[in-house]
Amino acid sequence: MASILNPYISFRDDARQAMEFYRDVFGGTLTVNTFGESGMPDSPAADNIMHAQLETENGFTLMAADTPPGMDHNPGTNISVSLSGDDGDQLRGYWAKLSEGGNVAVPLEKQMWGDEFGMCVDKFDIGWMVNITQPQG
């Protein structure tokens, strides 16, 4: 898989409805994972979306999530750029450059879903997420 760059939109409790709407607009396949399915079954946000991904036949990729309780949700600044793929060396290089001089919110490290993931805001105040897919074994 090549590295992929795509928008990642944060919602407040309506990511599922928004992503179903975008699927109706663009077509494609929508996958959805809730916070409950991802290790937080007793959370008040268990039914909210931890990660949704729409892949269209035209090659569009759109990702989204509900903002977890306790985190700010500011419409207008609720879009980040996501870099993902399985080329760990390439993606770690991008991460190093993007995070240098910026602020790291989540260090690039292995997460509960098995991939390496990190979040940062670069020196120009642009939010970035990097996800390195781990081989399925």
Short mmCIF file of C-alpha atoms in Angstrom, two decimals:
data_model
loop_
_atom_site.label_atom_id
_atom_site.label_comp_id
_atom_site.label_asym_id
_atom_site.label_seq_id
_atom_site.Cartn_x
_atom_site.Cartn_y
_atom_site.Cartn_z
CA MET A 1 0.00 0.00 0.00
CA ALA A 2 1.23 3.48 -0.81
CA SER A 3 0.93 6.24 1.74
CA ILE A 4 -2.44 8.00 1.69
CA LEU A 5 -3.22 11.62 2.54
CA ASN A 6 -6.83 12.53 3.29
CA PRO A 7 -9.04 14.79 5.40
CA TYR A 8 -10.12 13.65 8.87
CA ILE A 9 -13.20 15.39 10.29
CA SER A 10 -14.15 15.59 13.97
CA PHE A 11 -17.81 15.72 14.93
CA ARG A 12 -19.70 16.13 18.20
CA ASP A 13 -21.87 13.00 18.59
CA ASP A 14 -23.10 12.82 14.97
CA ALA A 15 -20.19 11.28 13.04
CA ARG A 16 -22.28 8.23 12.12
CA GLN A 17 -25.05 10.33 10.59
CA ALA A 18 -22.55 12.56 8.77
CA MET A 19 -20.59 9.65 7.32
CA GLU A 20 -23.79 7.88 6.22
CA PHE A 21 -24.76 11.13 4.48
CA TYR A 22 -21.35 11.34 2.73
CA ARG A 23 -21.72 7.68 1.67
CA ASP A 24 -25.08 8.59 0.12
CA VAL A 25 -23.46 11.55 -1.65
CA PHE A 26 -20.26 9.88 -2.92
CA GLY A 27 -21.11 6.15 -2.82
CA GLY A 28 -18.55 3.65 -1.64
CA THR A 29 -17.96 1.47 1.37
CA LEU A 30 -18.26 2.82 4.91
CA THR A 31 -16.60 1.11 7.87
CA VAL A 32 -17.38 2.26 11.39
CA ASN A 33 -15.83 1.40 14.77
CA THR A 34 -17.28 2.66 18.05
CA PHE A 35 -15.43 3.53 21.24
CA GLY A 36 -17.21 0.57 22.85
CA GLU A 37 -15.87 -1.85 20.23
CA SER A 38 -12.39 -0.38 20.63
CA GLY A 39 -11.87 -1.11 24.31
CA MET A 40 -14.17 1.37 26.08
CA PRO A 41 -17.45 -0.57 26.47
CA ASP A 42 -18.44 1.14 29.74
CA SER A 43 -17.75 4.68 28.56
CA PRO A 44 -20.66 7.14 28.20
CA ALA A 45 -19.39 7.50 24.61
CA ALA A 46 -19.38 3.75 23.92
CA ASP A 47 -21.80 4.10 20.98
CA ASN A 48 -20.01 7.11 19.51
CA ILE A 49 -17.65 6.70 16.58
CA MET A 50 -13.96 6.26 17.36
CA HIS A 51 -13.09 5.89 13.66
CA ALA A 52 -15.09 5.83 10.43
CA GLN A 53 -13.68 5.51 6.95
CA LEU A 54 -15.40 5.97 3.61
CA GLU A 55 -13.64 4.55 0.53
CA THR A 56 -15.25 5.47 -2.79
CA GLU A 57 -14.95 3.93 -6.23
CA ASN A 58 -13.54 7.28 -7.45
CA GLY A 59 -10.57 6.95 -5.10
CA PHE A 60 -11.80 9.33 -2.39
CA THR A 61 -11.02 8.53 1.23
CA LEU A 62 -12.79 10.41 4.00
CA MET A 63 -12.24 9.66 7.68
CA ALA A 64 -14.11 10.91 10.74
CA ALA A 65 -14.70 10.43 14.45
CA ASP A 66 -16.78 11.79 17.29
CA THR A 67 -14.82 14.05 19.61
CA PRO A 68 -14.41 12.20 22.93
CA PRO A 69 -16.04 13.67 26.05
CA GLY A 70 -13.78 16.20 27.70
CA MET A 71 -12.08 17.26 24.47
CA ASP A 72 -12.88 20.56 22.79
CA HIS A 73 -14.88 20.50 19.57
CA ASN A 74 -14.60 23.73 17.61
CA PRO A 75 -16.50 23.76 14.30
CA GLY A 76 -14.35 25.44 11.69
CA THR A 77 -11.16 23.98 13.16
CA ASN A 78 -12.37 20.38 13.29
CA ILE A 79 -10.49 19.00 10.30
CA SER A 80 -7.05 17.40 10.39
CA VAL A 81 -4.94 15.84 7.67
CA SER A 82 -4.38 12.09 7.99
CA LEU A 83 -1.34 10.24 6.65
CA SER A 84 -1.65 6.47 6.69
CA GLY A 85 -0.13 3.39 5.13
CA ASP A 86 2.26 0.55 5.82
CA ASP A 87 5.59 2.16 4.86
CA GLY A 88 6.74 2.77 8.42
CA ASP A 89 10.06 4.37 7.52
CA GLN A 90 8.44 6.87 5.15
CA LEU A 91 5.63 7.74 7.55
CA ARG A 92 8.00 8.09 10.54
CA GLY A 93 10.07 10.49 8.42
CA TYR A 94 6.98 12.58 7.66
CA TRP A 95 6.08 12.53 11.36
CA ALA A 96 9.51 13.73 12.42
CA LYS A 97 9.37 16.68 10.04
CA LEU A 98 5.73 17.59 10.75
CA SER A 99 6.10 17.46 14.54
CA GLU A 100 9.40 19.37 14.65
CA GLY A 101 8.68 22.84 16.02
CA GLY A 102 5.04 21.95 16.62
CA ASN A 103 3.08 20.33 19.44
CA VAL A 104 2.67 16.58 19.86
CA ALA A 105 -0.74 15.66 21.27
CA VAL A 106 -0.30 11.87 20.97
CA PRO A 107 3.22 10.48 20.55
CA LEU A 108 3.75 8.22 17.53
CA GLU A 109 3.63 4.81 19.21
CA LYS A 110 1.74 1.52 19.20
CA GLN A 111 -1.93 1.95 20.11
CA MET A 112 -4.63 -0.38 21.48
CA TRP A 113 -5.80 -1.25 17.95
CA GLY A 114 -2.30 -2.49 17.06
CA ASP A 115 -1.08 0.24 14.70
CA GLU A 116 1.45 2.96 15.41
CA PHE A 117 -0.40 6.27 15.65
CA GLY A 118 0.39 9.85 16.57
CA MET A 119 -1.23 13.29 16.48
CA CYS A 120 0.51 16.62 16.25
CA VAL A 121 -0.08 20.23 15.30
CA ASP A 122 2.67 21.55 13.05
CA LYS A 123 4.36 24.92 13.40
CA PHE A 124 1.69 26.44 11.13
CA ASP A 125 -1.18 25.22 13.40
CA ILE A 126 -2.28 22.43 11.05
CA GLY A 127 -3.40 19.21 12.74
CA TRP A 128 -1.86 15.98 11.49
CA MET A 129 -2.52 12.32 12.28
CA VAL A 130 -0.10 9.58 11.24
CA ASN A 131 -1.14 5.92 11.31
CA ILE A 132 1.28 3.12 10.40
CA THR A 133 -0.68 -0.02 9.63
CA GLN A 134 0.83 -3.14 11.16
CA PRO A 135 1.00 -6.40 9.19
CA GLN A 136 -1.95 -8.69 9.86
CA GLY A 137 -0.70 -11.91 11.35
#
